[in-house]
Coordinates of C-alpha atoms in Angstrom, one line a residue:
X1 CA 0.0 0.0 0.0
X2 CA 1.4 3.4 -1.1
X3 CA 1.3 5.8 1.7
X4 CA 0.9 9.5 1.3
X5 CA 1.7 12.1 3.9
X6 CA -1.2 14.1 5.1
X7 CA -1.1 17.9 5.2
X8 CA -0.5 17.0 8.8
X9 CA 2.5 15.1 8.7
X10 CA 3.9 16.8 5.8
X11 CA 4.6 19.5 8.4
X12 CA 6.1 17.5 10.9
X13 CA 8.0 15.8 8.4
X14 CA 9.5 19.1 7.0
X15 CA 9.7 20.6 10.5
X16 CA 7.1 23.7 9.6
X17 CA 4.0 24.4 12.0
X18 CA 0.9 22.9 10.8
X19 CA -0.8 26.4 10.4
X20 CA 1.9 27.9 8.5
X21 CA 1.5 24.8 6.0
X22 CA -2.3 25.7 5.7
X23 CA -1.4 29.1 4.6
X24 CA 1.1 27.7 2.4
X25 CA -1.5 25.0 0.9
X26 CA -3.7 28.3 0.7
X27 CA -1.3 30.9 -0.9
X28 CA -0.7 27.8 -2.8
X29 CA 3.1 27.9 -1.6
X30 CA 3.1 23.8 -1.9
X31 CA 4.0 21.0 -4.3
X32 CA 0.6 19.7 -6.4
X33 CA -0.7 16.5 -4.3
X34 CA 0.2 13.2 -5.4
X35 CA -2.6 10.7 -3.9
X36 CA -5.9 11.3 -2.7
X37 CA -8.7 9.2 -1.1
X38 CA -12.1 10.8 -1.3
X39 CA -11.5 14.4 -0.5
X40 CA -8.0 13.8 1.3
X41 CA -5.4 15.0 -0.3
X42 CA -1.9 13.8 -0.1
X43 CA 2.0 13.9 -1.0
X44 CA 4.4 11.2 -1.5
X45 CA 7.2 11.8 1.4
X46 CA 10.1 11.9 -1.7
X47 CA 8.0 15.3 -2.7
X48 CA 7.9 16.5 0.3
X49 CA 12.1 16.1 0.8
X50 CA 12.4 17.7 -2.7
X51 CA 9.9 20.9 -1.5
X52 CA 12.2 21.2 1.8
X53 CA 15.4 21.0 -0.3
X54 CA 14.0 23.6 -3.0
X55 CA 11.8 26.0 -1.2
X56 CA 12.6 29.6 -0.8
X57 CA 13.9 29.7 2.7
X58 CA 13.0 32.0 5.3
X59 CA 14.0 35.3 5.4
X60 CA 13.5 35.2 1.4
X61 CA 11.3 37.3 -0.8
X62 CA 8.4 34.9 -1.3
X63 CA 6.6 37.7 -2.9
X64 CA 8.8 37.4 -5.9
X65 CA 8.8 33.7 -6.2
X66 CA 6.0 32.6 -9.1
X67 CA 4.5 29.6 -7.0
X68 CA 2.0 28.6 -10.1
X69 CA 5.6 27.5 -12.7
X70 CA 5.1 24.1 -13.8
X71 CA 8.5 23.8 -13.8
X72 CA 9.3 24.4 -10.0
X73 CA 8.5 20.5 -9.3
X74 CA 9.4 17.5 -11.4
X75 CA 6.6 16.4 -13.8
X76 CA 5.9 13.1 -11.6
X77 CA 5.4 14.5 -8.6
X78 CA 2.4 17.0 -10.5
X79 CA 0.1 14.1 -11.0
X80 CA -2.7 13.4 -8.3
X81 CA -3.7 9.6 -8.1
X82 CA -6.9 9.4 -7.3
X83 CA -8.1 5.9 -4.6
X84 CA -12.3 6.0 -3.9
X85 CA -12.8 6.1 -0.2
X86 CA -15.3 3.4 1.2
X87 CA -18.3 5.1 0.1
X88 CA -17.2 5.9 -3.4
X89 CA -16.3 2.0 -3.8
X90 CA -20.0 1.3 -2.5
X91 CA -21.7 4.0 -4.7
X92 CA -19.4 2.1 -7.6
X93 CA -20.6 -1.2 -6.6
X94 CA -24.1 -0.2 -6.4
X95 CA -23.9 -1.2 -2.6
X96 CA -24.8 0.0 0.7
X97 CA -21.8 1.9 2.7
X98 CA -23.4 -0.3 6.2
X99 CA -22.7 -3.7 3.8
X100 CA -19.4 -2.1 2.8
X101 CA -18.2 -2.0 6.4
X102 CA -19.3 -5.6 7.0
X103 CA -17.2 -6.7 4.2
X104 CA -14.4 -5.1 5.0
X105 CA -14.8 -6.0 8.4
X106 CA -15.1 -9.7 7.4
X107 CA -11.7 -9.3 5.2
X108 CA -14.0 -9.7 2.2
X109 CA -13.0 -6.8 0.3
X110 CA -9.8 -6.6 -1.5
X111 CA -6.8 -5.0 0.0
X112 CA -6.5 -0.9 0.1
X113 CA -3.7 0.0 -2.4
X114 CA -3.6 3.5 -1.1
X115 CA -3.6 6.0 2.3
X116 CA -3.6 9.2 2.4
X117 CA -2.8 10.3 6.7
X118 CA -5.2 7.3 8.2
X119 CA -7.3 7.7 5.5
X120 CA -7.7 4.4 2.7
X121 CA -8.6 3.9 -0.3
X122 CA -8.7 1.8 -3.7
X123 CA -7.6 2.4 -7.1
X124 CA -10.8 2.3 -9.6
X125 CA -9.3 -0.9 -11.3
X126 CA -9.1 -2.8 -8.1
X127 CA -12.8 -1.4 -7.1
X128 CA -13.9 -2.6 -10.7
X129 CA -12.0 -6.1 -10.9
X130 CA -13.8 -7.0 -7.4
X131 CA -17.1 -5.9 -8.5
X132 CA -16.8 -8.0 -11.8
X133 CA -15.9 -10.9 -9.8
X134 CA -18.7 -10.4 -7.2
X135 CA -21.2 -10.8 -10.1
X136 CA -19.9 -13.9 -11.3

């Protein structure tokens, strides 16, 4: 399962208070994400090294750094993956959220491929290939 860092621990990975990244995420100051899981949004940890090592550092004038180049981050790390949460995968599979839980509670869903903080999720394909075998 691919973890991504939550906006959370992106900021105590990189040592910045977790306010000061939600003005950063706001001013948009912060790499694109990489994963998310229903509406939770995420970054690899190798992008959030990379934005540590390549920020402008304190003391710097932000104001003349053009946050929106597409250029500022490597090309991989501007692609978002998207995983469907529990209820996306249900809506998907045309089945209740409250049957969901029981099947994942009864280990008889497949495994997450994804997490974004605490937060898991499956790629479409993996949603899909357990729905087509379900109908069989």
């Amino acid at each position: 399962m691919i973890h991504y860092l939550s906006l959370g621990e992106f900021a105590e990975r990189v040592d910045i208070a977790f306010d000061t990244m939600k003005k950063y995420r706001k001013e948009g100051r912060l790499p694109g994400e990489d994963g998310e899981v229903g509406r939770n949004r995420g970054w690899l940890p190798e992008t959030a090294d990379y934005w540590l090592e390549h920020r402008v550092g304190a003391g710097a004038r932000t104001d003349l750094y053009d946050y929106t180049d597409p250029d500022r981050l490597p090309e991989a790390e501007t692609t978002c993956v998207h995983y469907l949460s529990l209820g996306e995968f249900a809506e998907r599979a045309n089945i209740s959220v409250n049957t969901m839980k029981g099947y994942r509670k009864d280990g008889r869903l497949p495994s997450e491929d994804g997490e974004v903080g605490r937060n898991r999720g499956w790629l479409p394909e993996t949603a899909d290939e357990w729905i087509t075998a379900l109908a069989r």
